[in-house]
Amino acid sequence: MKLHSLYSFFLKSTALLFSGAVLLPLSSCKSVTYTENRVQVWLTKGDGSVKLQQQKPIVFTDQSNDLQDIEIDDSQKFQHVDGFGYTLTGGSVEVLNRLSSSKRKALLQELFGKDENSISISYLRLSIGASDLDGEVFSYNDLPQGQTDPTLSKFSLTRDKDLIAMLKEILTINPKIKIIAAPWSPPVWMKDNGKSIGGSLKPEFYDTYANYFVKYIQGMQKEGIIIDAITPQNEPLHPGNNPSLLMVSDQQRDFIKQSLGPIFKSNNIKTKIVVYDHNCNKPEYAINILNDPEAAQYIDGSAFHLYEGDISALSTVYKAHPSKNLYFTEQWTGAKGTFNEDLNWHTKNVIIGSMRNWSKIALEWNLANNTEFKPHTPGGCTECKGAITVSDKENFTRNVGYYIIAHASKFVPANSQRISSTQAEQLSTVAFRTPESKTVLIVQNYSNNTENFNIKFKNKTAPVNITANSVATYIF
């Protein structure tokens, strides 16, 4: 293209952009090609009027202007990404299985596939036994009151047969999906209170419980399901959930160094051990464990939620132990939240915030629920909103959690690497280089006004605007 023609095309393109971009249907993705100067744009507005819709592309130019800049520097490289996704709770499986066979198959393809209509979820979290978003409490070794089974002779994954079946469906769509798993409680006979709620793991059952993890990992592997990582306990400082367990930092440290780590090693278990798995207000929990060399030798990293504290806690742990990985494993959207508030807070903190603070993953909470925010255990979460709400066998709704994750998962595949991107006063950003050598920039505008800015990359400039309270992903 001649220089004056290119400049003319740029003027027309930016005029279209600043006068209100034209929306393209989701399926139009297949017709878009990446060129050196074109930037693909996908947008979700906080008012819900636009949801993950492709916009007219913008173009890089050599022309200068007075707009604020978001500069991307791919020479500054940070952590590699394992993926984005959700927890596949037992309740999620139950409601997804209420869809007709054709609807379920199409939805799983949309969630986990890689075609133009898919959002390409690349990471899942599982509960080891029941979470509070199962219809009832169970473990894989439940016994009549008063009985124990130190040899785990009655261990069985039967209660998870439906979940295992769905995971097999998912693996046919994305064989490379990674999985982290966490227990909400051990079998109650291992606990000092003998109940599903609260209590602590009895030290005499440390080895038995470590072997419980081994049996779980080996049992899932026999089904063709590889567990990439586990945490010893979901939310170890929240013993009021059902099910739950209190496991303070010293207890988790001792369990890992005395039992879990050595028993994984003796059984040649390659599954990563990730500590903590709770809120950002207690980074000292993970640091305390990682400070112990005997425990740290078995530990890959630490995991966080953000119901309390600040997302910068991940960087606090990273600075204390830069050789250990970080994982962001849970954040829920609730029945009383608004699309605008949740889209913007979660994108800023869970997606952009966790990635800028060294996390390898960003996960929202449950994948699916019904219209009454069920199923859940007695005493479990009554307001947790899944990414998908299933209303009947032919109908479901995509909720805000779907779009929060999709703005990253659809465009940032596993093994992408975070690269440097600057922030602006009203704009939060994170950038990646993908294995296919594409650059992806996620921008969240948390102001109440349209923000105009430049994407600056390798001495070229692409002028952009993003509407108030919106999220956009740019790919080039």
CSV table of C-alpha atoms in Angstrom, one decimal:
chain,number,residue,atom,x,y,z
A,1,MET,CA,0.0,0.0,0.0
A,2,LYS,CA,1.4,3.5,-0.9
A,3,LEU,CA,2.2,5.9,1.9
A,4,HIS,CA,-0.6,8.4,1.1
A,5,SER,CA,-3.1,5.5,0.8
A,6,LEU,CA,-2.0,4.1,4.1
A,7,TYR,CA,-2.4,7.5,5.8
A,8,SER,CA,-5.8,8.0,4.2
A,9,PHE,CA,-6.9,4.6,5.5
A,10,PHE,CA,-5.6,5.5,9.0
A,11,LEU,CA,-7.6,8.7,9.0
A,12,LYS,CA,-10.8,6.9,7.9
A,13,SER,CA,-10.2,4.2,10.5
A,14,THR,CA,-9.6,6.6,13.4
A,15,ALA,CA,-12.6,8.7,12.4
A,16,LEU,CA,-14.8,5.6,12.5
A,17,LEU,CA,-13.2,4.7,15.9
A,18,PHE,CA,-13.8,8.0,17.6
A,19,SER,CA,-17.3,8.4,16.2
A,20,GLY,CA,-18.4,5.1,17.7
A,21,ALA,CA,-17.0,1.8,16.5
A,22,VAL,CA,-19.3,-0.6,14.6
A,23,LEU,CA,-19.9,-3.9,16.3
A,24,LEU,CA,-19.2,-7.2,14.6
A,25,PRO,CA,-20.9,-10.4,15.5
A,26,LEU,CA,-18.9,-13.0,17.5
A,27,SER,CA,-18.8,-15.3,14.5
A,28,SER,CA,-17.0,-12.7,12.4
A,29,CYS,CA,-13.8,-13.5,14.2
A,30,LYS,CA,-13.0,-16.2,11.6
A,31,SER,CA,-12.8,-13.6,8.9
A,32,VAL,CA,-10.3,-11.3,10.7
A,33,THR,CA,-6.6,-11.7,9.8
A,34,TYR,CA,-3.7,-10.3,11.7
A,35,THR,CA,-1.5,-7.9,9.8
A,36,GLU,CA,1.5,-5.9,11.0
A,37,ASN,CA,-0.4,-2.6,11.5
A,38,ARG,CA,-3.9,-3.8,12.4
A,39,VAL,CA,-5.1,-4.3,16.0
A,40,GLN,CA,-8.1,-6.5,16.7
A,41,VAL,CA,-10.5,-5.1,19.4
A,42,TRP,CA,-13.0,-6.9,21.6
A,43,LEU,CA,-15.2,-4.9,24.0
A,44,THR,CA,-17.5,-5.4,27.0
A,45,LYS,CA,-19.3,-2.4,28.5
A,46,GLY,CA,-20.2,-2.1,32.1
A,47,ASP,CA,-23.8,-1.2,31.3
A,48,GLY,CA,-24.2,-4.6,29.6
A,49,SER,CA,-25.1,-3.2,26.2
A,50,VAL,CA,-22.0,-4.7,24.6
A,51,LYS,CA,-20.7,-8.1,25.8
A,52,LEU,CA,-17.4,-9.5,24.3
A,53,GLN,CA,-18.2,-8.1,20.9
A,54,GLN,CA,-15.6,-7.5,18.2
A,55,GLN,CA,-15.1,-3.9,17.0
A,56,LYS,CA,-13.7,-2.5,13.9
A,57,PRO,CA,-9.9,-2.9,13.9
A,58,ILE,CA,-7.6,0.0,14.6
A,59,VAL,CA,-4.2,0.6,13.0
A,60,PHE,CA,-0.7,1.5,14.0
A,61,THR,CA,0.8,4.6,12.5
A,62,ASP,CA,3.9,6.7,12.6
A,63,GLN,CA,1.9,9.8,13.3
A,64,SER,CA,2.2,11.5,16.7
A,65,ASN,CA,-0.6,13.0,18.8
A,66,ASP,CA,-1.2,14.4,22.3
A,67,LEU,CA,-3.1,11.5,23.8
A,68,GLN,CA,-1.9,9.6,26.9
A,69,ASP,CA,0.2,6.5,26.1
A,70,ILE,CA,0.0,2.9,27.2
A,71,GLU,CA,3.5,1.6,26.3
A,72,ILE,CA,4.2,-2.0,25.7
A,73,ASP,CA,7.7,-3.3,26.0
A,74,ASP,CA,8.1,-7.0,25.0
A,75,SER,CA,11.8,-6.9,26.0
A,76,GLN,CA,10.7,-6.9,29.7
A,77,LYS,CA,9.4,-10.4,30.4
A,78,PHE,CA,7.8,-11.7,33.5
A,79,GLN,CA,5.9,-15.0,34.4
A,80,HIS,CA,4.5,-17.5,32.0
A,81,VAL,CA,0.8,-18.1,32.3
A,82,ASP,CA,-0.8,-21.5,32.9
A,83,GLY,CA,-4.4,-20.4,32.2
A,84,PHE,CA,-7.7,-18.8,33.1
A,85,GLY,CA,-10.9,-20.5,34.2
A,86,TYR,CA,-13.2,-21.5,37.0
A,87,THR,CA,-13.9,-24.2,39.6
A,88,LEU,CA,-15.8,-27.1,38.1
A,89,THR,CA,-17.8,-27.8,41.3
A,90,GLY,CA,-20.0,-30.9,41.7
A,91,GLY,CA,-23.0,-28.5,41.6
A,92,SER,CA,-21.8,-27.1,38.3
A,93,VAL,CA,-21.7,-30.6,36.8
A,94,GLU,CA,-25.2,-31.3,38.2
A,95,VAL,CA,-26.8,-28.3,36.6
A,96,LEU,CA,-24.9,-28.6,33.3
A,97,ASN,CA,-26.1,-32.1,33.0
A,98,ARG,CA,-29.7,-30.8,33.1
A,99,LEU,CA,-29.1,-29.4,29.7
A,100,SER,CA,-30.2,-31.5,26.7
A,101,SER,CA,-27.3,-33.5,25.2
A,102,SER,CA,-27.0,-31.2,22.2
A,103,LYS,CA,-27.1,-28.0,24.4
A,104,ARG,CA,-24.5,-29.4,26.9
A,105,LYS,CA,-22.2,-30.5,24.0
A,106,ALA,CA,-22.5,-27.1,22.4
A,107,LEU,CA,-21.9,-25.2,25.6
A,108,LEU,CA,-18.8,-27.3,26.5
A,109,GLN,CA,-17.4,-26.6,23.1
A,110,GLU,CA,-18.1,-22.9,23.6
A,111,LEU,CA,-16.4,-22.9,27.0
A,112,PHE,CA,-13.4,-25.1,26.3
A,113,GLY,CA,-12.9,-25.1,22.5
A,114,LYS,CA,-10.7,-23.0,20.3
A,115,ASP,CA,-13.0,-22.0,17.4
A,116,GLU,CA,-14.2,-18.5,16.8
A,117,ASN,CA,-17.3,-18.9,19.0
A,118,SER,CA,-15.3,-20.3,22.0
A,119,ILE,CA,-13.8,-18.6,25.0
A,120,SER,CA,-11.0,-21.3,25.4
A,121,ILE,CA,-10.9,-21.9,29.1
A,122,SER,CA,-7.5,-23.3,29.8
A,123,TYR,CA,-7.5,-24.0,33.6
A,124,LEU,CA,-9.9,-25.7,36.0
A,125,ARG,CA,-10.1,-26.1,39.8
A,126,LEU,CA,-11.7,-29.1,41.4
A,127,SER,CA,-12.7,-29.9,44.9
A,128,ILE,CA,-11.3,-33.1,46.5
A,129,GLY,CA,-14.5,-34.5,47.8
A,130,ALA,CA,-17.4,-32.1,48.3
A,131,SER,CA,-17.1,-28.3,48.2
A,132,ASP,CA,-19.9,-26.1,49.7
A,133,LEU,CA,-21.3,-26.0,46.1
A,134,ASP,CA,-22.2,-29.7,46.1
A,135,GLY,CA,-25.7,-30.8,47.0
A,136,GLU,CA,-24.4,-32.6,50.0
A,137,VAL,CA,-21.2,-33.2,52.0
A,138,PHE,CA,-19.1,-36.2,51.2
A,139,SER,CA,-15.5,-37.4,51.1
A,140,TYR,CA,-14.0,-40.4,49.3
A,141,ASN,CA,-13.8,-42.4,52.6
A,142,ASP,CA,-16.9,-41.9,54.6
A,143,LEU,CA,-17.5,-44.3,57.4
A,144,PRO,CA,-20.1,-44.9,60.2
A,145,GLN,CA,-19.5,-42.8,63.2
A,146,GLY,CA,-16.8,-44.2,65.4
A,147,GLN,CA,-15.0,-46.1,62.7
A,148,THR,CA,-11.6,-45.3,61.1
A,149,ASP,CA,-9.8,-46.7,58.1
A,150,PRO,CA,-6.0,-45.9,58.4
A,151,THR,CA,-5.2,-48.0,55.3
A,152,LEU,CA,-7.9,-46.3,53.2
A,153,SER,CA,-9.3,-49.7,52.2
A,154,LYS,CA,-12.7,-48.1,51.5
A,155,PHE,CA,-11.4,-45.1,49.5
A,156,SER,CA,-13.6,-44.6,46.4
A,157,LEU,CA,-14.1,-41.9,43.8
A,158,THR,CA,-17.6,-43.1,43.0
A,159,ARG,CA,-19.3,-40.0,44.3
A,160,ASP,CA,-17.4,-38.0,41.6
A,161,LYS,CA,-18.4,-40.3,38.7
A,162,ASP,CA,-20.5,-37.5,37.0
A,163,LEU,CA,-17.7,-35.0,37.4
A,164,ILE,CA,-15.2,-37.5,36.1
A,165,ALA,CA,-17.4,-38.1,33.1
A,166,MET,CA,-17.7,-34.4,32.3
A,167,LEU,CA,-14.0,-33.9,32.7
A,168,LYS,CA,-13.5,-36.6,30.1
A,169,GLU,CA,-15.8,-34.7,27.7
A,170,ILE,CA,-13.8,-31.5,28.4
A,171,LEU,CA,-10.5,-33.3,27.8
A,172,THR,CA,-11.7,-34.4,24.3
A,173,ILE,CA,-12.2,-30.7,23.6
A,174,ASN,CA,-9.0,-29.4,25.2
A,175,PRO,CA,-6.6,-32.3,26.1
A,176,LYS,CA,-4.1,-29.8,27.5
A,177,ILE,CA,-6.3,-28.2,30.1
A,178,LYS,CA,-4.6,-27.9,33.5
A,179,ILE,CA,-6.2,-28.8,36.8
A,180,ILE,CA,-5.6,-27.7,40.4
A,181,ALA,CA,-7.6,-29.5,43.2
A,182,ALA,CA,-8.3,-28.7,46.8
A,183,PRO,CA,-10.1,-30.4,49.7
A,184,TRP,CA,-12.7,-28.5,51.7
A,185,SER,CA,-12.4,-31.1,54.5
A,186,PRO,CA,-10.8,-34.5,55.1
A,187,PRO,CA,-13.0,-37.4,56.0
A,188,VAL,CA,-14.5,-36.5,59.4
A,189,TRP,CA,-12.9,-39.5,61.2
A,190,MET,CA,-9.6,-37.8,60.6
A,191,LYS,CA,-10.7,-34.6,62.4
A,192,ASP,CA,-10.5,-33.8,66.1
A,193,ASN,CA,-14.2,-32.7,66.2
A,194,GLY,CA,-15.6,-35.5,64.0
A,195,LYS,CA,-17.7,-33.0,62.0
A,196,SER,CA,-17.7,-31.7,58.4
A,197,ILE,CA,-17.6,-28.1,59.7
A,198,GLY,CA,-14.4,-26.8,61.3
A,199,GLY,CA,-12.1,-28.9,63.5
A,200,SER,CA,-8.5,-29.7,62.7
A,201,LEU,CA,-6.7,-32.7,61.2
A,202,LYS,CA,-5.4,-35.1,63.9
A,203,PRO,CA,-1.6,-35.4,63.7
A,204,GLU,CA,-1.9,-39.2,64.0
A,205,PHE,CA,-3.7,-39.1,60.6
A,206,TYR,CA,-1.1,-36.9,58.8
A,207,ASP,CA,0.3,-39.9,56.9
A,208,THR,CA,-3.1,-41.3,56.2
A,209,TYR,CA,-4.3,-38.0,54.8
A,210,ALA,CA,-1.2,-37.7,52.6
A,211,ASN,CA,-2.0,-41.1,51.2
A,212,TYR,CA,-5.6,-40.0,50.7
A,213,PHE,CA,-4.2,-37.3,48.3
A,214,VAL,CA,-2.0,-40.0,46.6
A,215,LYS,CA,-5.1,-42.2,46.1
A,216,TYR,CA,-7.0,-39.3,44.6
A,217,ILE,CA,-4.3,-38.3,42.2
A,218,GLN,CA,-3.7,-41.9,41.1
A,219,GLY,CA,-7.4,-42.6,40.8
A,220,MET,CA,-7.9,-39.6,38.6
A,221,GLN,CA,-4.9,-40.5,36.5
A,222,LYS,CA,-6.4,-44.0,35.9
A,223,GLU,CA,-9.4,-42.1,34.5
A,224,GLY,CA,-7.1,-40.1,32.2
A,225,ILE,CA,-7.3,-37.0,34.3
A,226,ILE,CA,-4.0,-35.4,35.3
A,227,ILE,CA,-4.0,-33.3,38.5
A,228,ASP,CA,-1.3,-30.7,37.9
A,229,ALA,CA,-1.4,-29.2,41.4
A,230,ILE,CA,-3.1,-29.5,44.7
A,231,THR,CA,-3.5,-27.3,47.8
A,232,PRO,CA,-3.6,-29.1,51.2
A,233,GLN,CA,-6.8,-27.1,52.2
A,234,ASN,CA,-9.2,-24.6,50.7
A,235,GLU,CA,-9.5,-21.5,52.8
A,236,PRO,CA,-7.7,-23.0,55.9
A,237,LEU,CA,-8.5,-20.0,58.1
A,238,HIS,CA,-12.3,-20.3,57.4
A,239,PRO,CA,-13.5,-23.2,59.5
A,240,GLY,CA,-17.2,-22.0,59.4
A,241,ASN,CA,-18.1,-23.2,56.0
A,242,ASN,CA,-19.7,-26.6,55.3
A,243,PRO,CA,-17.5,-28.5,54.7
A,244,SER,CA,-14.3,-26.9,56.1
A,245,LEU,CA,-11.2,-27.4,58.2
A,246,LEU,CA,-9.0,-25.2,60.3
A,247,MET,CA,-5.4,-25.6,59.4
A,248,VAL,CA,-3.1,-22.8,60.6
A,249,SER,CA,0.2,-22.1,59.0
A,250,ASP,CA,2.3,-24.2,61.3
A,251,GLN,CA,0.0,-27.2,60.9
A,252,GLN,CA,0.1,-27.0,57.1
A,253,ARG,CA,3.9,-26.6,57.2
A,254,ASP,CA,4.3,-29.7,59.4
A,255,PHE,CA,1.8,-31.7,57.4
A,256,ILE,CA,3.8,-31.0,54.2
A,257,LYS,CA,7.3,-31.5,55.5
A,258,GLN,CA,6.4,-34.6,57.7
A,259,SER,CA,3.9,-36.4,55.5
A,260,LEU,CA,2.6,-34.9,52.3
A,261,GLY,CA,5.9,-34.0,50.7
A,262,PRO,CA,7.8,-37.2,51.6
A,263,ILE,CA,4.8,-39.5,50.7
A,264,PHE,CA,4.4,-37.7,47.3
A,265,LYS,CA,8.1,-38.3,46.7
A,266,SER,CA,8.1,-42.0,47.7
A,267,ASN,CA,5.1,-42.6,45.4
A,268,ASN,CA,6.7,-40.7,42.5
A,269,ILE,CA,3.8,-38.2,42.5
A,270,LYS,CA,4.7,-35.2,40.3
A,271,THR,CA,1.6,-33.1,41.2
A,272,LYS,CA,2.7,-29.7,42.5
A,273,ILE,CA,2.0,-28.8,46.1
A,274,VAL,CA,0.7,-25.2,46.5
A,275,VAL,CA,0.2,-23.8,50.0
A,276,TYR,CA,-2.4,-21.5,51.6
A,277,ASP,CA,-5.3,-21.0,49.1
A,278,HIS,CA,-6.9,-18.2,51.0
A,279,ASN,CA,-7.2,-14.4,51.3
A,280,CYS,CA,-4.7,-11.8,50.4
A,281,ASN,CA,-4.8,-10.3,54.0
A,282,LYS,CA,-2.4,-13.0,55.3
A,283,PRO,CA,0.6,-13.3,53.0
A,284,GLU,CA,2.6,-14.3,56.2
A,285,TYR,CA,0.8,-17.7,56.2
A,286,ALA,CA,2.6,-18.7,53.0
A,287,ILE,CA,5.8,-17.0,53.8
A,288,ASN,CA,6.0,-18.8,57.2
A,289,ILE,CA,5.8,-22.1,55.4
A,290,LEU,CA,8.2,-21.2,52.6
A,291,ASN,CA,10.7,-20.0,55.2
A,292,ASP,CA,11.1,-23.6,56.3
A,293,PRO,CA,13.6,-25.3,54.0
A,294,GLU,CA,12.4,-28.8,54.9
A,295,ALA,CA,8.8,-27.8,53.8
A,296,ALA,CA,9.9,-25.5,50.9
A,297,GLN,CA,11.7,-28.3,49.1
A,298,TYR,CA,8.3,-29.9,48.3
A,299,ILE,CA,6.4,-26.7,47.5
A,300,ASP,CA,5.8,-25.2,44.1
A,301,GLY,CA,4.2,-22.0,45.3
A,302,SER,CA,1.2,-20.4,47.1
A,303,ALA,CA,-2.4,-19.6,46.2
A,304,PHE,CA,-4.7,-16.7,47.0
A,305,HIS,CA,-8.3,-15.4,47.1
A,306,LEU,CA,-9.3,-11.8,47.5
A,307,TYR,CA,-12.3,-11.6,49.8
A,308,GLU,CA,-9.9,-9.7,52.2
A,309,GLY,CA,-6.7,-7.9,51.7
A,310,ASP,CA,-5.0,-6.4,48.6
A,311,ILE,CA,-3.9,-8.2,45.4
A,312,SER,CA,-0.4,-6.8,46.0
A,313,ALA,CA,0.0,-9.5,48.7
A,314,LEU,CA,1.1,-11.9,45.8
A,315,SER,CA,4.0,-9.6,45.1
A,316,THR,CA,4.8,-9.6,48.9
A,317,VAL,CA,5.2,-13.3,48.8
A,318,TYR,CA,7.1,-13.2,45.4
A,319,LYS,CA,9.6,-10.8,46.9
A,320,ALA,CA,10.2,-13.0,49.9
A,321,HIS,CA,10.5,-16.2,47.7
A,322,PRO,CA,11.0,-15.3,44.1
A,323,SER,CA,11.7,-18.9,43.1
A,324,LYS,CA,8.1,-20.0,44.1
A,325,ASN,CA,5.1,-19.6,41.9
A,326,LEU,CA,1.9,-17.7,42.6
A,327,TYR,CA,-1.7,-18.8,41.8
A,328,PHE,CA,-5.0,-16.9,42.0
A,329,THR,CA,-7.5,-19.6,42.6
A,330,GLU,CA,-10.9,-18.1,43.5
A,331,GLN,CA,-13.2,-15.1,43.5
A,332,TRP,CA,-17.0,-15.2,43.5
A,333,THR,CA,-19.5,-13.0,41.9
A,334,GLY,CA,-22.7,-12.8,44.0
A,335,ALA,CA,-26.4,-12.6,43.5
A,336,LYS,CA,-26.6,-9.0,44.7
A,337,GLY,CA,-23.7,-7.7,42.6
A,338,THR,CA,-24.3,-5.6,39.4
A,339,PHE,CA,-22.8,-6.4,36.0
A,340,ASN,CA,-20.9,-3.1,36.0
A,341,GLU,CA,-19.5,-3.4,39.5
A,342,ASP,CA,-18.4,-7.0,39.1
A,343,LEU,CA,-17.0,-6.6,35.5
A,344,ASN,CA,-14.8,-3.7,36.5
A,345,TRP,CA,-13.7,-4.8,40.0
A,346,HIS,CA,-12.9,-8.4,39.0
A,347,THR,CA,-11.1,-7.4,35.8
A,348,LYS,CA,-9.0,-4.8,37.6
A,349,ASN,CA,-8.1,-7.1,40.5
A,350,VAL,CA,-8.6,-10.8,39.5
A,351,ILE,CA,-7.4,-10.6,35.9
A,352,ILE,CA,-5.1,-7.6,35.6
A,353,GLY,CA,-4.2,-7.3,39.3
A,354,SER,CA,-3.2,-11.0,39.8
A,355,MET,CA,-1.2,-11.1,36.6
A,356,ARG,CA,0.7,-7.9,37.4
A,357,ASN,CA,1.5,-9.5,40.8
A,358,TRP,CA,3.1,-12.6,39.3
A,359,SER,CA,0.2,-15.1,39.3
A,360,LYS,CA,0.3,-17.9,36.8
A,361,ILE,CA,-3.5,-18.3,36.7
A,362,ALA,CA,-6.6,-16.3,37.3
A,363,LEU,CA,-9.8,-18.2,38.3
A,364,GLU,CA,-13.3,-17.2,39.1
A,365,TRP,CA,-15.4,-19.4,41.4
A,366,ASN,CA,-18.1,-21.8,40.3
A,367,LEU,CA,-18.7,-22.5,36.6
A,368,ALA,CA,-22.5,-23.0,36.8
A,369,ASN,CA,-25.5,-22.9,39.0
A,370,ASN,CA,-29.3,-22.9,38.7
A,371,THR,CA,-31.7,-20.0,38.9
A,372,GLU,CA,-31.9,-20.3,42.7
A,373,PHE,CA,-28.1,-20.3,43.1
A,374,LYS,CA,-28.1,-24.0,43.9
A,375,PRO,CA,-27.0,-26.6,44.5
A,376,HIS,CA,-25.1,-26.0,47.8
A,377,THR,CA,-24.6,-27.8,51.0
A,378,PRO,CA,-26.5,-26.9,54.2
A,379,GLY,CA,-24.6,-23.9,55.4
A,380,GLY,CA,-22.8,-23.5,52.0
A,381,CYS,CA,-22.8,-20.4,49.8
A,382,THR,CA,-26.4,-19.3,49.0
A,383,GLU,CA,-25.5,-16.4,46.7
A,384,CYS,CA,-22.6,-17.6,44.6
A,385,LYS,CA,-23.4,-16.8,41.0
A,386,GLY,CA,-21.8,-19.1,38.4
A,387,ALA,CA,-20.4,-18.0,35.0
A,388,ILE,CA,-23.4,-19.8,33.6
A,389,THR,CA,-27.0,-20.0,35.0
A,390,VAL,CA,-28.9,-23.1,33.7
A,391,SER,CA,-32.7,-22.4,33.8
A,392,ASP,CA,-33.9,-25.6,32.0
A,393,LYS,CA,-32.8,-28.2,29.6
A,394,GLU,CA,-32.7,-25.9,26.6
A,395,ASN,CA,-31.8,-22.5,28.1
A,396,PHE,CA,-28.9,-20.9,30.0
A,397,THR,CA,-27.6,-17.4,30.7
A,398,ARG,CA,-24.0,-16.2,30.4
A,399,ASN,CA,-23.3,-14.1,33.6
A,400,VAL,CA,-20.7,-11.5,34.3
A,401,GLY,CA,-18.1,-14.1,35.4
A,402,TYR,CA,-18.2,-15.5,31.9
A,403,TYR,CA,-17.1,-12.2,30.4
A,404,ILE,CA,-14.5,-11.5,33.1
A,405,ILE,CA,-12.6,-14.7,32.3
A,406,ALA,CA,-13.3,-14.6,28.5
A,407,HIS,CA,-11.5,-11.3,28.0
A,408,ALA,CA,-8.3,-13.2,29.0
A,409,SER,CA,-8.9,-16.8,28.2
A,410,LYS,CA,-10.1,-16.3,24.6
A,411,PHE,CA,-6.9,-14.4,23.7
A,412,VAL,CA,-4.2,-15.4,26.1
A,413,PRO,CA,-3.5,-19.2,25.8
A,414,ALA,CA,-1.4,-21.3,28.2
A,415,ASN,CA,2.3,-20.6,28.0
A,416,SER,CA,1.9,-17.0,27.1
A,417,GLN,CA,4.2,-14.7,28.9
A,418,ARG,CA,3.4,-11.4,30.6
A,419,ILE,CA,5.3,-8.4,29.2
A,420,SER,CA,5.6,-4.9,30.4
A,421,SER,CA,2.7,-2.4,29.9
A,422,THR,CA,2.4,1.0,31.6
A,423,GLN,CA,-0.7,2.1,33.5
A,424,ALA,CA,-2.6,5.4,33.1
A,425,GLU,CA,-4.5,7.4,35.7
A,426,GLN,CA,-7.9,5.9,34.9
A,427,LEU,CA,-6.7,2.8,33.0
A,428,SER,CA,-5.5,-0.5,34.4
A,429,THR,CA,-3.6,-2.7,32.0
A,430,VAL,CA,-1.7,-6.0,31.5
A,431,ALA,CA,0.0,-7.3,28.4
A,432,PHE,CA,1.2,-10.7,27.1
A,433,ARG,CA,3.2,-12.3,24.3
A,434,THR,CA,1.5,-15.5,23.2
A,435,PRO,CA,3.2,-18.7,21.9
A,436,GLU,CA,2.0,-17.6,18.4
A,437,SER,CA,4.0,-14.3,18.8
A,438,LYS,CA,0.9,-12.2,19.1
A,439,THR,CA,0.7,-9.4,21.6
A,440,VAL,CA,-2.4,-9.1,23.8
A,441,LEU,CA,-3.3,-6.0,25.8
A,442,ILE,CA,-6.2,-6.0,28.3
A,443,VAL,CA,-7.4,-2.6,29.4
A,444,GLN,CA,-10.0,-1.7,32.0
A,445,ASN,CA,-11.4,1.8,32.2
A,446,TYR,CA,-12.6,2.4,35.7
A,447,SER,CA,-13.6,6.0,35.2
A,448,ASN,CA,-17.1,7.3,34.3
A,449,ASN,CA,-15.8,8.9,31.1
A,450,THR,CA,-14.6,7.7,27.8
A,451,GLU,CA,-10.8,7.6,27.8
A,452,ASN,CA,-8.7,8.3,24.7
A,453,PHE,CA,-5.2,6.9,24.6
A,454,ASN,CA,-2.4,5.5,22.4
A,455,ILE,CA,-1.2,1.9,22.3
A,456,LYS,CA,2.6,2.5,21.8
A,457,PHE,CA,4.6,-0.5,20.6
A,458,LYS,CA,8.0,-0.6,18.8
A,459,ASN,CA,7.9,3.1,17.9
A,460,LYS,CA,4.4,2.9,16.4
A,461,THR,CA,1.2,4.4,17.8
A,462,ALA,CA,-2.4,3.2,17.6
A,463,PRO,CA,-4.9,5.8,18.9
A,464,VAL,CA,-7.8,4.2,20.8
A,465,ASN,CA,-10.8,5.1,22.8
A,466,ILE,CA,-12.5,3.0,25.5
A,467,THR,CA,-15.9,3.9,26.8
A,468,ALA,CA,-16.6,4.5,30.5
A,469,ASN,CA,-16.6,1.5,32.9
A,470,SER,CA,-15.6,-0.9,30.1
A,471,VAL,CA,-13.0,-3.7,29.4
A,472,ALA,CA,-11.3,-4.2,26.1
A,473,THR,CA,-8.8,-6.7,24.8
A,474,TYR,CA,-6.5,-5.7,21.9
A,475,ILE,CA,-4.6,-8.3,19.8
A,476,PHE,CA,-1.9,-7.6,17.3
